[in-house]
Amino acid sequence: MASWPTYDPNIWVGGISTQDYRRISGRKNNYPNQSRAFQGEFAPASTFKAVTLPAAVRAGYSVNRSYNCPSSYSIGGAPKRNYESQGYGVISMLRAIQVSCDTVFYKFAYETWLRMGGLTPRKGAKDPFTEMAKGFGLGRRTGLDLPGEAGGRIADRAWKRAYWKATRDFYCAKAKTGYPDVARKDPARAAYLLQLSKENCVDGWAYRGGDAANFAIGQGDTTTTPLQMARVYAAVANGGTLVTPHIGKAVITPEGQLVRRIAPAPAGRVPADKATLRWLKRALATVTEVGTGYGPFARAGFPLATLPVASKTGTGEVYGKQTTSWFASFAPADKPRYAVVMMVSQGGTGSGTSGPAVAEVYKKLFGVRGQSVDLARASPPGGRPPVALPVVRPDGTVVAPGPVPSTPARPGQSRQRRRRRR
């Protein structure tokens, strides 16, 4: 990972020198002034399966069937492998989500690509996978009230053709000259880039079966921001409503008078049926219990019986770099209040790096101490965002609002009572 230099906290006071600005905005230091949360664009890896599973259902695949999960799946004669090349045999769709089986999703996407006509799709045919991603609000800005938000990228057929037209001359030139500067330091990478340039020069516009398969597991040219993925998981948690994220609750004067409230306006609904979203919501809750999220939660002693957490891990492979670590979640899984997404660029696996950090966030949000959940110790108090606004005293001191008027039952209590009744 790139090291970040230490900066004077008063760097902006009285202006900033050209040298300092280059240090905080340049590629050499990995753009340290960029907010990765809403400006960083990364392949979402297997967290994207919360999007492509509903797409697979729309394409005709049932969540109630079993599917083969081999260690690799052949597309055009080339094997595409599971992460770490592990196979699980014939498993249920639920188990495919729990273990994050890539080859099951390769099958869904590739067979759908073939039915659509492959390289020459039928006129008017719409790809359920890319259309579902757009329906989840991906490929465009969320509407966050901060400048500079990135919109991510949906690498569908239209994008591939537009990108090819824009880069064809460059790749055709490189197909002739190669990459001599790269070859002196890394011959293998130079050979890879040369082959890529030759392919992109000739038919870089083509949306191949491998592109469709990569899309289904959140790899390839598609990118999202962590904020976009948080909105995706919030939509799964709330039953399908997209919301516009805001950084504030209201605007008040320095004296504390209310100017206006900022309501989280709905931004449409995702094109997935309610039954599929309910199934996905329950399936994600089992990932932390027996799936890829087991390590940072169940194994680490997190009180899932009291505070169930729904999650999905992701480990994005990046050529020449360490993997991108993702962990997307919401909690409590049965009655969600928060969606939390962690992404660490070049951070390793989702479960190993981002997962433990997400667990710590939930401990703070719900006052977790060992196996107990104490909402009196939660931050914010009560385990819920405050309803009231801060109070401004005559001396200008801002006093944070207290807990919600009636302290809710601890997460999971109603769930436990239902279990006892059964």
PDB file of C-alpha atoms in Angstrom, residues 44-56 61 75 80 97 100-113 127-130 133 155 207-222 312:
ATOM      1  CA  PRO A  44     -17.115  -4.251  -5.827  1.00  0.00           C
ATOM      2  CA  ALA A  45     -16.153  -7.942  -5.984  1.00  0.00           C
ATOM      3  CA  SER A  46     -18.585 -10.397  -4.393  1.00  0.00           C
ATOM      4  CA  THR A  47     -20.547  -7.755  -2.473  1.00  0.00           C
ATOM      5  CA  PHE A  48     -22.046  -7.216  -5.945  1.00  0.00           C
ATOM      6  CA  LYS A  49     -23.861 -10.549  -5.671  1.00  0.00           C
ATOM      7  CA  ALA A  50     -26.578  -8.753  -3.711  1.00  0.00           C
ATOM      8  CA  VAL A  51     -27.319  -7.128  -7.087  1.00  0.00           C
ATOM      9  CA  THR A  52     -26.712 -10.048  -9.433  1.00  0.00           C
ATOM     10  CA  LEU A  53     -28.680 -12.628  -7.432  1.00  0.00           C
ATOM     11  CA  PRO A  54     -31.996 -10.787  -8.069  1.00  0.00           C
ATOM     12  CA  ALA A  55     -30.857 -10.469 -11.694  1.00  0.00           C
ATOM     13  CA  ALA A  56     -30.313 -14.223 -11.898  1.00  0.00           C
ATOM     14  CA  TYR A  61     -32.834 -19.191 -11.969  1.00  0.00           C
ATOM     15  CA  ILE A  75     -16.122 -20.002 -20.927  1.00  0.00           C
ATOM     16  CA  LYS A  80     -12.624 -19.065 -14.866  1.00  0.00           C
ATOM     17  CA  ILE A  97     -24.290 -17.085  -1.117  1.00  0.00           C
ATOM     18  CA  SER A 100     -19.632 -16.855  -2.188  1.00  0.00           C
ATOM     19  CA  CYS A 101     -19.372 -19.385  -5.029  1.00  0.00           C
ATOM     20  CA  ASP A 102     -18.198 -17.553  -8.159  1.00  0.00           C
ATOM     21  CA  THR A 103     -18.702 -20.445 -10.580  1.00  0.00           C
ATOM     22  CA  VAL A 104     -22.441 -20.610  -9.878  1.00  0.00           C
ATOM     23  CA  PHE A 105     -22.733 -16.949 -10.862  1.00  0.00           C
ATOM     24  CA  TYR A 106     -20.475 -17.477 -13.898  1.00  0.00           C
ATOM     25  CA  LYS A 107     -22.988 -20.084 -15.059  1.00  0.00           C
ATOM     26  CA  PHE A 108     -25.968 -17.775 -14.577  1.00  0.00           C
ATOM     27  CA  ALA A 109     -24.369 -14.896 -16.476  1.00  0.00           C
ATOM     28  CA  TYR A 110     -22.800 -16.924 -19.285  1.00  0.00           C
ATOM     29  CA  GLU A 111     -25.924 -18.949 -20.056  1.00  0.00           C
ATOM     30  CA  THR A 112     -27.969 -15.740 -20.062  1.00  0.00           C
ATOM     31  CA  TRP A 113     -25.413 -14.132 -22.409  1.00  0.00           C
ATOM     32  CA  ASP A 127     -29.324  -7.955 -20.150  1.00  0.00           C
ATOM     33  CA  PRO A 128     -31.015  -8.653 -16.780  1.00  0.00           C
ATOM     34  CA  PHE A 129     -27.675  -8.348 -14.991  1.00  0.00           C
ATOM     35  CA  THR A 130     -26.648  -4.901 -16.196  1.00  0.00           C
ATOM     36  CA  ALA A 133     -27.368  -2.938 -11.528  1.00  0.00           C
ATOM     37  CA  ALA A 155     -19.479  -1.855 -18.062  1.00  0.00           C
ATOM     38  CA  TYR A 207     -19.007  -7.801 -25.086  1.00  0.00           C
ATOM     39  CA  ARG A 208     -17.852 -11.357 -24.567  1.00  0.00           C
ATOM     40  CA  GLY A 209     -19.030 -14.176 -22.371  1.00  0.00           C
ATOM     41  CA  GLY A 210     -16.098 -13.512 -20.064  1.00  0.00           C
ATOM     42  CA  ASP A 211     -17.253  -9.912 -19.641  1.00  0.00           C
ATOM     43  CA  ALA A 212     -20.711 -11.114 -18.627  1.00  0.00           C
ATOM     44  CA  ALA A 213     -19.213 -13.610 -16.167  1.00  0.00           C
ATOM     45  CA  ASN A 214     -16.917 -11.003 -14.633  1.00  0.00           C
ATOM     46  CA  PHE A 215     -19.837  -8.628 -14.243  1.00  0.00           C
ATOM     47  CA  ALA A 216     -21.821 -11.218 -12.284  1.00  0.00           C
ATOM     48  CA  ILE A 217     -19.183 -11.352  -9.523  1.00  0.00           C
ATOM     49  CA  GLY A 218     -18.338  -7.649  -9.432  1.00  0.00           C
ATOM     50  CA  GLN A 219     -15.053  -7.901 -11.324  1.00  0.00           C
ATOM     51  CA  GLY A 220     -13.846  -6.545 -14.661  1.00  0.00           C
ATOM     52  CA  ASP A 221     -14.457  -2.946 -15.737  1.00  0.00           C
ATOM     53  CA  THR A 222     -17.490  -2.235 -13.545  1.00  0.00           C
ATOM     54  CA  LYS A 312     -21.491 -10.165   2.294  1.00  0.00           C
TER      55      LYS A 312
END
